[in-house]
Every structure is written in structure tokens, then in C-alpha cells.
Amino acid sequence: MTNKTLRSFRVTTEDQTPVLELLTMEGFRFEPEPFSASCFRLVEEPFPLGSSLAAHFGYVYIQDRSSMLPPLALSPQRGAAVLDMCASPGSKTGFLAQMVGKDGFVLGNELSHSRLYTLRMNLQTTNAVCAGTCSFSGDAIPLVESSWKNILLDPPCSGWGTVEKNPKVLEVWREDKVRPLIVLQRRLLARAAALLAPGGTVVYSTCTTNSEENEQQVAWAEAELGLVRDPIEPFAGFAWDDRAGSEGTLRVDGKKSQAQGFYIARLKKPGTSPDTDRMSGKSLPMPGEMSKSALHCATIDPELLPNGRIAVFSGTVRLLPAQSLELLPEGFVWQGFPLGRLGSGGFQAEPRLRAFMRDKEQALVLESVAEVRSLLSGASMKTGLSGKEAGLWLKDLPLGRVSLRNGRVIAGFGK
């Protein structure tokens, strides 16, 4: 591989050691990125990282290193709530969910239904259990104004910073075609300012090098929306392209940084927002609500679930984080994280749900990559276990759950 093709990835779990060991077992070599303990850069890629077991089970997420910076610039606290206004494919949404942890809440919004599907699949695969999704036009998302302390806005843009990967982008988005994007970006900024709580923070980012979509938009937000620039300290490992008006913001020099060209600005809303109890009137039982204890099964420990509620929508059992009940208005249409299905046989957990697995109770523990790949290819495997399901582990790494018949694995994960 040449330096130009080196790729970065994010480990999606706190316990990185077994994930990095798995990557090493499959022949990958990597080095830590200097700007985040969760991020790494490939040095050797014996086959596409997306085909690795770590990627298949959602333990790594391939992401351009520049794209990792906006969540880091927002830097939400553990347990915080975050709105991602233009979320698909979920690279930044998933990183934000990782940062706030299972007791936080991240709402990812995506207007396009096809892109919304991609967003939901990526969040589900990476077990971003604190994330929810909705589908509205970002400039009219019907949320309570002045209620969000953390907002990420990565709007549609001309993408000029991706020219290394997408050479035709400059032809598609000539300057005369960028004007509608600029108008849309301003509408989105205005909505973000309205939704932002006093004292709250919005990070505005793009993957374009166009000043009209970057510095000039920030200047407009300061002049017209009353937002105040909050200077960002440069992140290690990048080269920066400073221009007039970029003071306090970051413009990634894509070529020198071996990454996409990117722009990141952090803006605050003046004032302070007192903490208030927004739970009033939301403690009543919800339609389809079920107790956590009803999720008890051989592989899932309901006691590991974070605070929140469990509800059934069209047969799908979903986790509704506690803060979603505080922040989302009555009648707001959205989806919580899918835990599994409720059928005639009771609760059946999603095969990829590993966040709440019991610690090697009723478990099939494999010792090699070859055994896991054989199972994924459809091979039958005798386990010696009783019951209808088992947790699947690779040494000390939980992978998910499989179905059993007469002690043999009969169903596993999709290829």
C-alpha cells in the first residue's frame, strides 16, 4: 500500500485489546492516530478491511481521518444528549454515541429513506445502543427549540475536499451549481441555532474546500444568528490550510494530511441554560411498553440495559433511552435502538446484539478465526449445549448469538 491509500478506522468499543488482537490475527498492521485513543491507521491491509471479522461484527468502522474530527471538536460529555442533523451514513453519529456512552442519547436525523436505512444498519451493527433515528428535513425538524446542548451539523456540500477519491466532483458541483447548497446550509444553520440551548454548542463541518460553504457561512451565522465562534485547538497529525476568515476554525489540508479536505467550526449560543426537569408528564405507561425482565433469555442480561424504557413497535422491541423521553416532543416520529423481535415464542434478540450478552453463560466459545469464518459460511457445528440459542464468542470477544437445534448451530449471521 502507498501512503495515499492508507486508511483509518475507529474501534467502536471501550475494551480495544481483543479487537486489536483479532485484527492482528487476520494479518492487519496498524498504528494509533495521535488525536484520539479510539482511532487507528492501517499500515498493512492483506485484504479489504471491510471484509474482516472485526468489521463484520461491528467492532471497527472504516472512516476517513478528517471525518473523525467533528465529533472530537464537539466533545460531548459522558451521558450527554446530542443531535446529529444530517447523519447518514452514520460515521459521526456512531462516534458521538461511543463518546456519550450507553447512558447518553444521540438522535441521528436523515431525510433520504435510502440513506436512513444505511444509517440504521451501521448503528445497529456497531451496537450504538444509545442512538435513535428520525427522518425529517433538517431545516424543519420538529424538535423543541432551545433544548439541545450539543448539535452536530455536517450538511450537504459540494464535496470538493474529496476530489482525490471522487475526481468528477468538481465537474458535478461547479460554482454555478453550488448556490442552492449554500442556501440550504444557511437554513440548516438557522434551525440549529433555534434548537440550540443557551450556552450550547454546534459544530459545523463540511468536506469541501469552498470558502463560500465554510468561512463565509460561519461569518453569516455570527452576523445573522448571533452565534459566537469558539476557537478549536488544532488536532495532532494534520496539516492545516489557513485562509482569511478561518481564525479559530480548522481547515484540513487534505493532500498533506493524507485525508479528505475538511472544514470544522465550533459555535456557541450566548447565555446559560438552567437544568430543568423535563420528565414532567412522561412517566405514564407507554403503548406497547414492556418490562426489562421480559427480555430475560439465555444470552441476554436485562440488568445490563441502560436507563430508559422498552417498547414494542410492529413486533420490534426497541430501547428508548431515558433522555429521549425528556427531549423529544409528544407525537415525534422516531425509532429507538432495535433489541430484537417479540413473537409467539417470546423475545428473540437480534443476532448482532452483543452489548448486553451474559459473560460466557450458555456460550459457544471459538478459538480461531478459521472456526468463525467456517460458521459464517454456513457450516454446521456441534456445540454440546442445550436450549434454543447460545452466545457466540471468539476467545474473550463477544460476537453475538446463534440459534441451536439438538446442540448444533443452525443459524448465524448473514454473510
Tab-separated table of C-alpha atoms in Angstrom:
chain	number	residue	atom	x	y	z
A	1	MET	CA	0.000	0.000	0.000
A	2	THR	CA	1.134	3.550	-0.678
A	3	ASN	CA	0.755	6.375	1.810
A	4	LYS	CA	-2.017	7.776	-0.369
A	5	THR	CA	-4.149	4.672	0.161
A	6	LEU	CA	-3.605	4.222	3.892
A	7	ARG	CA	-6.989	4.025	5.582
A	8	SER	CA	-8.134	4.903	9.059
A	9	PHE	CA	-10.656	3.155	11.253
A	10	ARG	CA	-12.317	3.545	14.603
A	11	VAL	CA	-12.606	0.817	17.245
A	12	THR	CA	-16.198	1.004	18.454
A	13	THR	CA	-15.821	-0.488	21.931
A	14	GLU	CA	-14.019	0.592	25.088
A	15	ASP	CA	-12.168	-2.690	25.531
A	16	GLN	CA	-9.928	-2.435	22.486
A	17	THR	CA	-7.461	-5.211	23.309
A	18	PRO	CA	-9.424	-8.245	21.966
A	19	VAL	CA	-10.453	-6.253	18.870
A	20	LEU	CA	-6.890	-5.295	18.038
A	21	GLU	CA	-5.809	-8.887	18.688
A	22	LEU	CA	-8.435	-10.083	16.207
A	23	LEU	CA	-7.179	-7.651	13.556
A	24	THR	CA	-3.641	-8.852	14.155
A	25	MET	CA	-4.739	-12.493	13.845
A	26	GLU	CA	-6.125	-11.671	10.401
A	27	GLY	CA	-2.840	-10.067	9.302
A	28	PHE	CA	-3.624	-6.360	9.651
A	29	ARG	CA	-0.996	-3.956	10.904
A	30	PHE	CA	-1.915	-0.544	12.211
A	31	GLU	CA	-0.757	2.369	14.290
A	32	PRO	CA	-2.671	4.660	16.663
A	33	GLU	CA	-3.829	8.027	15.418
A	34	PRO	CA	-2.401	10.842	17.559
A	35	PHE	CA	-5.701	12.694	18.001
A	36	SER	CA	-7.911	10.013	19.588
A	37	ALA	CA	-7.381	6.797	21.505
A	38	SER	CA	-10.284	5.224	19.572
A	39	CYS	CA	-8.769	5.813	16.125
A	40	PHE	CA	-6.107	3.914	14.194
A	41	ARG	CA	-4.452	3.941	10.787
A	42	LEU	CA	-3.661	0.898	8.690
A	43	VAL	CA	-0.071	0.146	7.836
A	44	GLU	CA	-0.689	-3.233	6.171
A	45	GLU	CA	-4.003	-4.393	4.689
A	46	PRO	CA	-3.702	-8.013	3.471
A	47	PHE	CA	-7.305	-7.893	2.220
A	48	PRO	CA	-10.007	-5.205	2.394
A	49	LEU	CA	-10.622	-4.186	5.992
A	50	GLY	CA	-14.364	-4.143	5.294
A	51	SER	CA	-14.203	-7.935	4.805
A	52	SER	CA	-12.531	-8.538	8.159
A	53	LEU	CA	-14.301	-10.247	11.042
A	54	ALA	CA	-13.826	-7.116	13.138
A	55	ALA	CA	-15.779	-5.091	10.568
A	56	HIS	CA	-18.380	-7.822	10.056
A	57	PHE	CA	-19.243	-7.821	13.744
A	58	GLY	CA	-19.150	-4.031	14.045
A	59	TYR	CA	-16.037	-3.724	16.169
A	60	VAL	CA	-14.291	-1.446	13.678
A	61	TYR	CA	-15.747	1.269	11.497
A	62	ILE	CA	-13.785	2.458	8.458
A	63	GLN	CA	-13.738	6.250	8.463
A	64	ASP	CA	-11.649	8.961	6.843
A	65	ARG	CA	-9.436	10.517	9.491
A	66	SER	CA	-10.758	14.019	8.748
A	67	SER	CA	-14.322	12.785	9.298
A	68	MET	CA	-13.360	11.775	12.839
A	69	LEU	CA	-12.638	15.373	13.840
A	70	PRO	CA	-16.123	16.973	14.060
A	71	PRO	CA	-17.303	14.698	16.933
A	72	LEU	CA	-13.994	15.323	18.692
A	73	ALA	CA	-14.443	19.072	18.227
A	74	LEU	CA	-17.948	18.868	19.728
A	75	SER	CA	-16.585	16.674	22.543
A	76	PRO	CA	-19.866	15.855	24.331
A	77	GLN	CA	-19.582	14.681	27.911
A	78	ARG	CA	-20.304	11.131	29.013
A	79	GLY	CA	-24.050	10.785	29.389
A	80	ALA	CA	-24.840	13.845	27.252
A	81	ALA	CA	-27.528	14.184	24.577
A	82	VAL	CA	-26.536	15.095	21.014
A	83	LEU	CA	-28.480	15.921	17.858
A	84	ASP	CA	-26.847	14.994	14.533
A	85	MET	CA	-28.928	16.901	11.983
A	86	CYS	CA	-27.632	15.281	8.755
A	87	ALA	CA	-26.496	11.888	9.948
A	88	SER	CA	-26.148	9.257	7.199
A	89	PRO	CA	-24.135	7.089	6.745
A	90	GLY	CA	-23.560	7.312	10.498
A	91	SER	CA	-19.788	7.727	10.762
A	92	LYS	CA	-20.055	10.741	13.052
A	93	THR	CA	-23.315	9.607	14.677
A	94	GLY	CA	-21.695	6.357	15.752
A	95	PHE	CA	-18.610	8.121	17.086
A	96	LEU	CA	-20.819	10.501	19.080
A	97	ALA	CA	-22.749	7.534	20.506
A	98	GLN	CA	-19.461	5.962	21.500
A	99	MET	CA	-18.380	9.185	23.220
A	100	VAL	CA	-21.559	9.737	25.261
A	101	GLY	CA	-21.831	6.056	26.250
A	102	LYS	CA	-24.863	3.888	26.857
A	103	ASP	CA	-26.406	6.375	29.318
A	104	GLY	CA	-26.278	9.201	26.765
A	105	PHE	CA	-28.547	9.789	23.783
A	106	VAL	CA	-27.735	10.598	20.163
A	107	LEU	CA	-30.513	11.376	17.698
A	108	GLY	CA	-29.451	10.961	14.084
A	109	ASN	CA	-31.677	12.642	11.509
A	110	GLU	CA	-31.665	11.727	7.794
A	111	LEU	CA	-34.217	12.875	5.220
A	112	SER	CA	-33.428	10.343	2.465
A	113	HIS	CA	-35.073	6.985	3.169
A	114	SER	CA	-32.351	5.004	1.389
A	115	ARG	CA	-29.647	6.800	3.354
A	116	LEU	CA	-31.708	6.424	6.524
A	117	TYR	CA	-31.587	2.650	6.044
A	118	THR	CA	-27.780	2.802	5.765
A	119	LEU	CA	-27.605	4.922	8.912
A	120	ARG	CA	-29.737	2.487	10.884
A	121	MET	CA	-27.807	-0.577	9.713
A	122	ASN	CA	-24.464	0.974	10.636
A	123	LEU	CA	-25.684	1.959	14.100
A	124	GLN	CA	-27.179	-1.490	14.642
A	125	THR	CA	-24.041	-3.328	13.501
A	126	THR	CA	-21.800	-1.262	15.786
A	127	ASN	CA	-24.206	-1.713	18.734
A	128	ALA	CA	-24.716	2.034	19.201
A	129	VAL	CA	-27.458	1.310	21.726
A	130	CYS	CA	-27.916	4.909	22.860
A	131	ALA	CA	-28.686	6.117	19.326
A	132	GLY	CA	-32.087	6.787	17.822
A	133	THR	CA	-33.014	7.863	14.297
A	134	CYS	CA	-35.620	10.032	12.613
A	135	SER	CA	-36.343	11.283	9.098
A	136	PHE	CA	-37.164	14.965	8.632
A	137	SER	CA	-35.925	17.815	6.516
A	138	GLY	CA	-33.163	19.110	8.745
A	139	ASP	CA	-34.179	22.733	8.344
A	140	ALA	CA	-37.663	21.942	9.705
A	141	ILE	CA	-37.019	19.129	12.181
A	142	PRO	CA	-39.917	19.427	14.689
A	143	LEU	CA	-37.994	19.443	17.956
A	144	VAL	CA	-38.364	21.760	20.939
A	145	GLU	CA	-36.402	24.959	20.412
A	146	SER	CA	-33.598	25.883	22.808
A	147	SER	CA	-33.489	22.299	24.154
A	148	TRP	CA	-30.277	20.743	22.765
A	149	LYS	CA	-26.897	21.492	24.311
A	150	ASN	CA	-24.888	19.604	21.683
A	151	ILE	CA	-25.585	19.689	17.935
A	152	LEU	CA	-23.526	18.428	15.014
A	153	LEU	CA	-24.333	19.861	11.599
A	154	ASP	CA	-22.496	18.276	8.689
A	155	PRO	CA	-24.750	19.491	5.852
A	156	PRO	CA	-24.872	18.520	2.176
A	157	CYS	CA	-21.954	20.250	0.477
A	158	SER	CA	-20.071	20.348	-2.818
A	159	GLY	CA	-17.545	17.768	-1.564
A	160	TRP	CA	-14.558	19.469	-3.193
A	161	GLY	CA	-12.365	18.080	-0.417
A	162	THR	CA	-12.965	14.529	-1.692
A	163	VAL	CA	-11.502	15.176	-5.147
A	164	GLU	CA	-8.724	12.586	-4.596
A	165	LYS	CA	-11.369	9.842	-4.286
A	166	ASN	CA	-14.030	11.446	-6.475
A	167	PRO	CA	-12.266	13.230	-9.379
A	168	LYS	CA	-15.547	14.231	-11.046
A	169	VAL	CA	-16.825	16.143	-8.024
A	170	LEU	CA	-15.516	19.453	-9.379
A	171	GLU	CA	-17.416	18.887	-12.618
A	172	VAL	CA	-20.647	17.917	-10.889
A	173	TRP	CA	-20.527	20.804	-8.419
A	174	ARG	CA	-19.320	23.735	-10.466
A	175	GLU	CA	-19.577	27.122	-8.786
A	176	ASP	CA	-22.847	27.952	-10.559
A	177	LYS	CA	-24.439	24.798	-9.091
A	178	VAL	CA	-23.272	25.385	-5.518
A	179	ARG	CA	-25.652	28.290	-4.812
A	180	PRO	CA	-28.636	26.062	-3.792
A	181	LEU	CA	-26.342	24.218	-1.371
A	182	ILE	CA	-25.294	27.486	0.241
A	183	VAL	CA	-28.938	28.457	0.707
A	184	LEU	CA	-29.718	25.049	2.250
A	185	GLN	CA	-26.704	25.243	4.572
A	186	ARG	CA	-27.937	28.587	5.899
A	187	ARG	CA	-31.408	27.217	6.530
A	188	LEU	CA	-29.863	24.311	8.422
A	189	LEU	CA	-27.641	26.651	10.429
A	190	ALA	CA	-30.675	28.761	11.316
A	191	ARG	CA	-32.558	25.690	12.527
A	192	ALA	CA	-29.545	24.526	14.525
A	193	ALA	CA	-29.340	27.943	16.199
A	194	ALA	CA	-33.049	27.785	17.066
A	195	LEU	CA	-32.774	24.276	18.562
A	196	LEU	CA	-29.589	25.067	20.485
A	197	ALA	CA	-29.964	25.750	24.202
A	198	PRO	CA	-28.380	28.941	25.546
A	199	GLY	CA	-24.755	28.129	26.307
A	200	GLY	CA	-24.930	25.135	23.964
A	201	THR	CA	-22.521	24.224	21.166
A	202	VAL	CA	-22.989	23.451	17.475
A	203	VAL	CA	-20.152	22.091	15.345
A	204	TYR	CA	-20.481	22.927	11.646
A	205	SER	CA	-18.380	20.826	9.271
A	206	THR	CA	-18.067	20.130	5.560
A	207	CYS	CA	-15.888	18.035	3.254
A	208	THR	CA	-15.397	20.893	0.802
A	209	THR	CA	-12.621	23.409	0.262
A	210	ASN	CA	-15.059	26.080	-0.942
A	211	SER	CA	-14.821	29.206	1.244
A	212	GLU	CA	-18.420	30.163	0.457
A	213	GLU	CA	-19.581	26.966	2.169
A	214	ASN	CA	-17.102	27.300	5.007
A	215	GLU	CA	-15.698	30.587	6.334
A	216	GLN	CA	-18.425	32.691	4.763
A	217	GLN	CA	-21.146	30.529	6.303
A	218	VAL	CA	-19.605	30.882	9.744
A	219	ALA	CA	-19.354	34.647	9.315
A	220	TRP	CA	-23.039	34.673	8.294
A	221	ALA	CA	-24.025	32.617	11.356
A	222	GLU	CA	-22.211	35.075	13.604
A	223	ALA	CA	-23.753	38.163	11.959
A	224	GLU	CA	-27.287	36.893	11.361
A	225	LEU	CA	-27.887	34.210	14.006
A	226	GLY	CA	-25.938	35.634	16.929
A	227	LEU	CA	-23.745	32.561	17.318
A	228	VAL	CA	-20.234	33.086	18.673
A	229	ARG	CA	-17.120	31.401	17.340
A	230	ASP	CA	-15.482	29.071	19.875
A	231	PRO	CA	-11.855	28.545	18.738
A	232	ILE	CA	-10.764	24.929	18.212
A	233	GLU	CA	-7.262	23.817	19.109
A	234	PRO	CA	-5.627	22.069	16.121
A	235	PHE	CA	-5.566	18.282	16.340
A	236	ALA	CA	-2.260	16.431	16.178
A	237	GLY	CA	-1.406	14.577	12.977
A	238	PHE	CA	-2.872	17.045	10.480
A	239	ALA	CA	-1.617	19.859	8.280
A	240	TRP	CA	-3.804	22.955	8.139
A	241	ASP	CA	-4.697	25.368	5.376
A	242	ASP	CA	-5.202	28.788	6.968
A	243	ARG	CA	-7.139	31.355	4.997
A	244	ALA	CA	-8.646	34.759	5.619
A	245	GLY	CA	-11.636	34.331	7.904
A	246	SER	CA	-10.628	30.879	9.137
A	247	GLU	CA	-9.381	32.132	12.510
A	248	GLY	CA	-10.460	29.775	15.298
A	249	THR	CA	-11.738	27.192	12.813
A	250	LEU	CA	-9.910	24.274	11.207
A	251	ARG	CA	-9.355	23.642	7.525
A	252	VAL	CA	-7.653	20.295	6.838
A	253	ASP	CA	-5.056	20.306	4.065
A	254	GLY	CA	-6.151	17.014	2.551
A	255	LYS	CA	-3.057	16.269	0.483
A	256	LYS	CA	-0.557	16.978	3.247
A	257	SER	CA	-2.714	15.186	5.823
A	258	GLN	CA	-3.330	12.121	3.612
A	259	ALA	CA	-7.032	12.612	4.208
A	260	GLN	CA	-10.075	14.376	2.839
A	261	GLY	CA	-10.072	18.134	2.740
A	262	PHE	CA	-12.342	19.165	5.596
A	263	TYR	CA	-13.572	22.264	7.395
A	264	ILE	CA	-14.674	22.394	11.049
A	265	ALA	CA	-16.062	25.311	13.049
A	266	ARG	CA	-17.427	25.375	16.594
A	267	LEU	CA	-20.068	27.924	17.514
A	268	LYS	CA	-21.799	28.703	20.809
A	269	LYS	CA	-25.142	30.255	21.615
A	270	PRO	CA	-24.777	33.066	24.174
A	271	GLY	CA	-26.414	32.671	27.564
A	272	THR	CA	-26.844	29.911	30.098
A	273	SER	CA	-29.460	27.196	30.286
A	274	PRO	CA	-30.535	26.075	33.755
A	275	ASP	CA	-31.079	22.358	34.182
A	276	THR	CA	-34.787	21.702	34.466
A	277	ASP	CA	-36.842	18.565	34.979
A	278	ARG	CA	-38.346	17.878	31.557
A	279	MET	CA	-39.684	14.484	32.622
A	280	SER	CA	-42.972	16.004	33.842
A	281	GLY	CA	-45.934	14.165	32.344
A	282	LYS	CA	-43.797	11.452	30.719
A	283	SER	CA	-43.852	8.865	33.493
A	284	LEU	CA	-47.126	7.303	32.395
A	285	PRO	CA	-47.002	3.851	30.759
A	286	MET	CA	-46.430	3.926	27.015
A	287	PRO	CA	-48.308	1.874	24.387
A	288	GLY	CA	-46.506	-1.436	23.905
A	289	GLU	CA	-44.198	-0.854	26.868
A	290	MET	CA	-42.692	-3.940	28.477
A	291	SER	CA	-40.506	-4.504	31.484
A	292	LYS	CA	-36.791	-5.175	31.207
A	293	SER	CA	-37.283	-8.501	32.956
A	294	ALA	CA	-39.354	-9.675	29.969
A	295	LEU	CA	-36.151	-9.636	27.912
A	296	HIS	CA	-34.552	-12.300	30.051
A	297	CYS	CA	-33.158	-15.123	27.928
A	298	ALA	CA	-30.208	-17.479	27.839
A	299	THR	CA	-27.880	-14.972	26.162
A	300	ILE	CA	-29.097	-11.519	27.242
A	301	ASP	CA	-28.865	-9.998	30.731
A	302	PRO	CA	-31.548	-7.265	31.022
A	303	GLU	CA	-29.771	-5.801	34.056
A	304	LEU	CA	-27.046	-4.544	31.716
A	305	LEU	CA	-29.521	-2.325	29.881
A	306	PRO	CA	-29.153	1.433	30.483
A	307	ASN	CA	-31.867	3.641	31.950
A	308	GLY	CA	-34.832	4.073	29.675
A	309	ARG	CA	-37.891	2.212	28.525
A	310	ILE	CA	-38.524	-0.858	26.421
A	311	ALA	CA	-41.379	-0.704	23.930
A	312	VAL	CA	-42.692	-2.884	21.090
A	313	PHE	CA	-43.442	-1.311	17.725
A	314	SER	CA	-44.828	-3.607	14.995
A	315	GLY	CA	-43.214	-6.586	16.686
A	316	THR	CA	-39.773	-4.982	17.079
A	317	VAL	CA	-38.549	-4.464	20.635
A	318	ARG	CA	-36.752	-1.133	20.939
A	319	LEU	CA	-34.725	0.626	23.618
A	320	LEU	CA	-35.837	4.204	24.303
A	321	PRO	CA	-33.019	5.955	26.204
A	322	ALA	CA	-34.078	7.972	29.223
A	323	GLN	CA	-33.056	11.286	27.700
A	324	SER	CA	-35.176	10.656	24.617
A	325	LEU	CA	-38.209	10.817	26.890
A	326	GLU	CA	-37.050	14.201	28.156
A	327	LEU	CA	-36.114	15.797	24.846
A	328	LEU	CA	-38.497	14.515	22.202
A	329	PRO	CA	-41.921	16.175	21.958
A	330	GLU	CA	-45.219	14.350	22.058
A	331	GLY	CA	-46.037	12.826	18.682
A	332	PHE	CA	-42.457	12.990	17.395
A	333	VAL	CA	-41.830	10.096	14.979
A	334	TRP	CA	-38.529	8.278	15.512
A	335	GLN	CA	-37.018	4.851	16.174
A	336	GLY	CA	-35.078	3.660	19.184
A	337	PHE	CA	-32.363	1.011	19.041
A	338	PRO	CA	-33.689	-2.438	17.948
A	339	LEU	CA	-33.080	-5.150	20.537
A	340	GLY	CA	-34.972	-7.965	18.813
A	341	ARG	CA	-38.417	-9.287	17.990
A	342	LEU	CA	-41.371	-10.303	20.138
A	343	GLY	CA	-43.210	-13.318	18.759
A	344	SER	CA	-45.283	-16.250	19.905
A	345	GLY	CA	-42.179	-17.810	21.430
A	346	GLY	CA	-41.342	-14.672	23.409
A	347	PHE	CA	-38.414	-12.291	22.965
A	348	GLN	CA	-35.753	-13.146	20.369
A	349	ALA	CA	-32.678	-10.932	20.485
A	350	GLU	CA	-31.077	-9.576	17.333
A	351	PRO	CA	-28.198	-11.875	16.262
A	352	ARG	CA	-25.711	-8.982	16.334
A	353	LEU	CA	-26.793	-7.699	19.753
A	354	ARG	CA	-23.711	-8.190	21.895
A	355	ALA	CA	-23.855	-5.141	24.179
A	356	PHE	CA	-25.928	-6.955	26.851
A	357	MET	CA	-24.676	-10.517	26.489
A	358	ARG	CA	-24.126	-12.686	29.515
A	359	ASP	CA	-20.493	-13.396	30.264
A	360	LYS	CA	-19.952	-16.761	28.527
A	361	GLU	CA	-23.059	-18.301	30.021
A	362	GLN	CA	-24.694	-20.657	27.500
A	363	ALA	CA	-21.924	-19.770	25.057
A	364	LEU	CA	-20.113	-21.235	22.069
A	365	VAL	CA	-16.525	-20.100	22.511
A	366	LEU	CA	-14.350	-20.450	19.405
A	367	GLU	CA	-10.577	-20.230	19.433
A	368	SER	CA	-9.657	-19.372	15.865
A	369	VAL	CA	-10.592	-17.054	13.016
A	370	ALA	CA	-10.994	-20.107	10.771
A	371	GLU	CA	-13.735	-21.534	13.018
A	372	VAL	CA	-15.680	-18.265	12.927
A	373	ARG	CA	-15.377	-17.981	9.151
A	374	SER	CA	-16.494	-21.580	8.759
A	375	LEU	CA	-19.580	-20.818	10.829
A	376	LEU	CA	-20.312	-17.699	8.760
A	377	SER	CA	-20.049	-19.733	5.580
A	378	GLY	CA	-22.935	-21.921	6.738
A	379	ALA	CA	-21.050	-24.900	8.157
A	380	SER	CA	-22.867	-26.879	10.841
A	381	MET	CA	-21.153	-27.059	14.204
A	382	LYS	CA	-21.815	-29.298	17.210
A	383	THR	CA	-21.752	-27.372	20.477
A	384	GLY	CA	-22.787	-29.786	23.218
A	385	LEU	CA	-25.145	-27.089	24.502
A	386	SER	CA	-28.833	-27.481	25.244
A	387	GLY	CA	-31.533	-24.933	24.621
A	388	LYS	CA	-32.523	-22.893	21.562
A	389	GLU	CA	-29.747	-20.300	21.484
A	390	ALA	CA	-26.198	-19.568	22.549
A	391	GLY	CA	-23.867	-16.644	22.775
A	392	LEU	CA	-21.049	-16.663	20.224
A	393	TRP	CA	-17.550	-15.684	21.357
A	394	LEU	CA	-14.109	-15.618	19.806
A	395	LYS	CA	-11.932	-16.181	22.833
A	396	ASP	CA	-12.766	-13.173	25.057
A	397	LEU	CA	-14.607	-11.210	22.379
A	398	PRO	CA	-18.427	-11.455	22.300
A	399	LEU	CA	-19.712	-11.585	18.713
A	400	GLY	CA	-23.464	-12.089	19.051
A	401	ARG	CA	-25.853	-15.003	19.299
A	402	VAL	CA	-26.685	-18.120	17.279
A	403	SER	CA	-29.664	-20.490	17.202
A	404	LEU	CA	-29.347	-24.143	18.204
A	405	ARG	CA	-31.121	-27.370	17.318
A	406	ASN	CA	-30.187	-30.521	19.176
A	407	GLY	CA	-26.969	-28.846	20.267
A	408	ARG	CA	-25.887	-27.827	16.754
A	409	VAL	CA	-25.672	-24.344	15.330
A	410	ILE	CA	-28.406	-23.989	12.710
A	411	ALA	CA	-28.455	-20.247	12.129
A	412	GLY	CA	-25.931	-17.493	12.470
A	413	PHE	CA	-25.070	-14.178	10.957
A	414	GLY	CA	-25.543	-13.114	7.358
A	415	LYS	CA	-22.545	-13.398	5.068
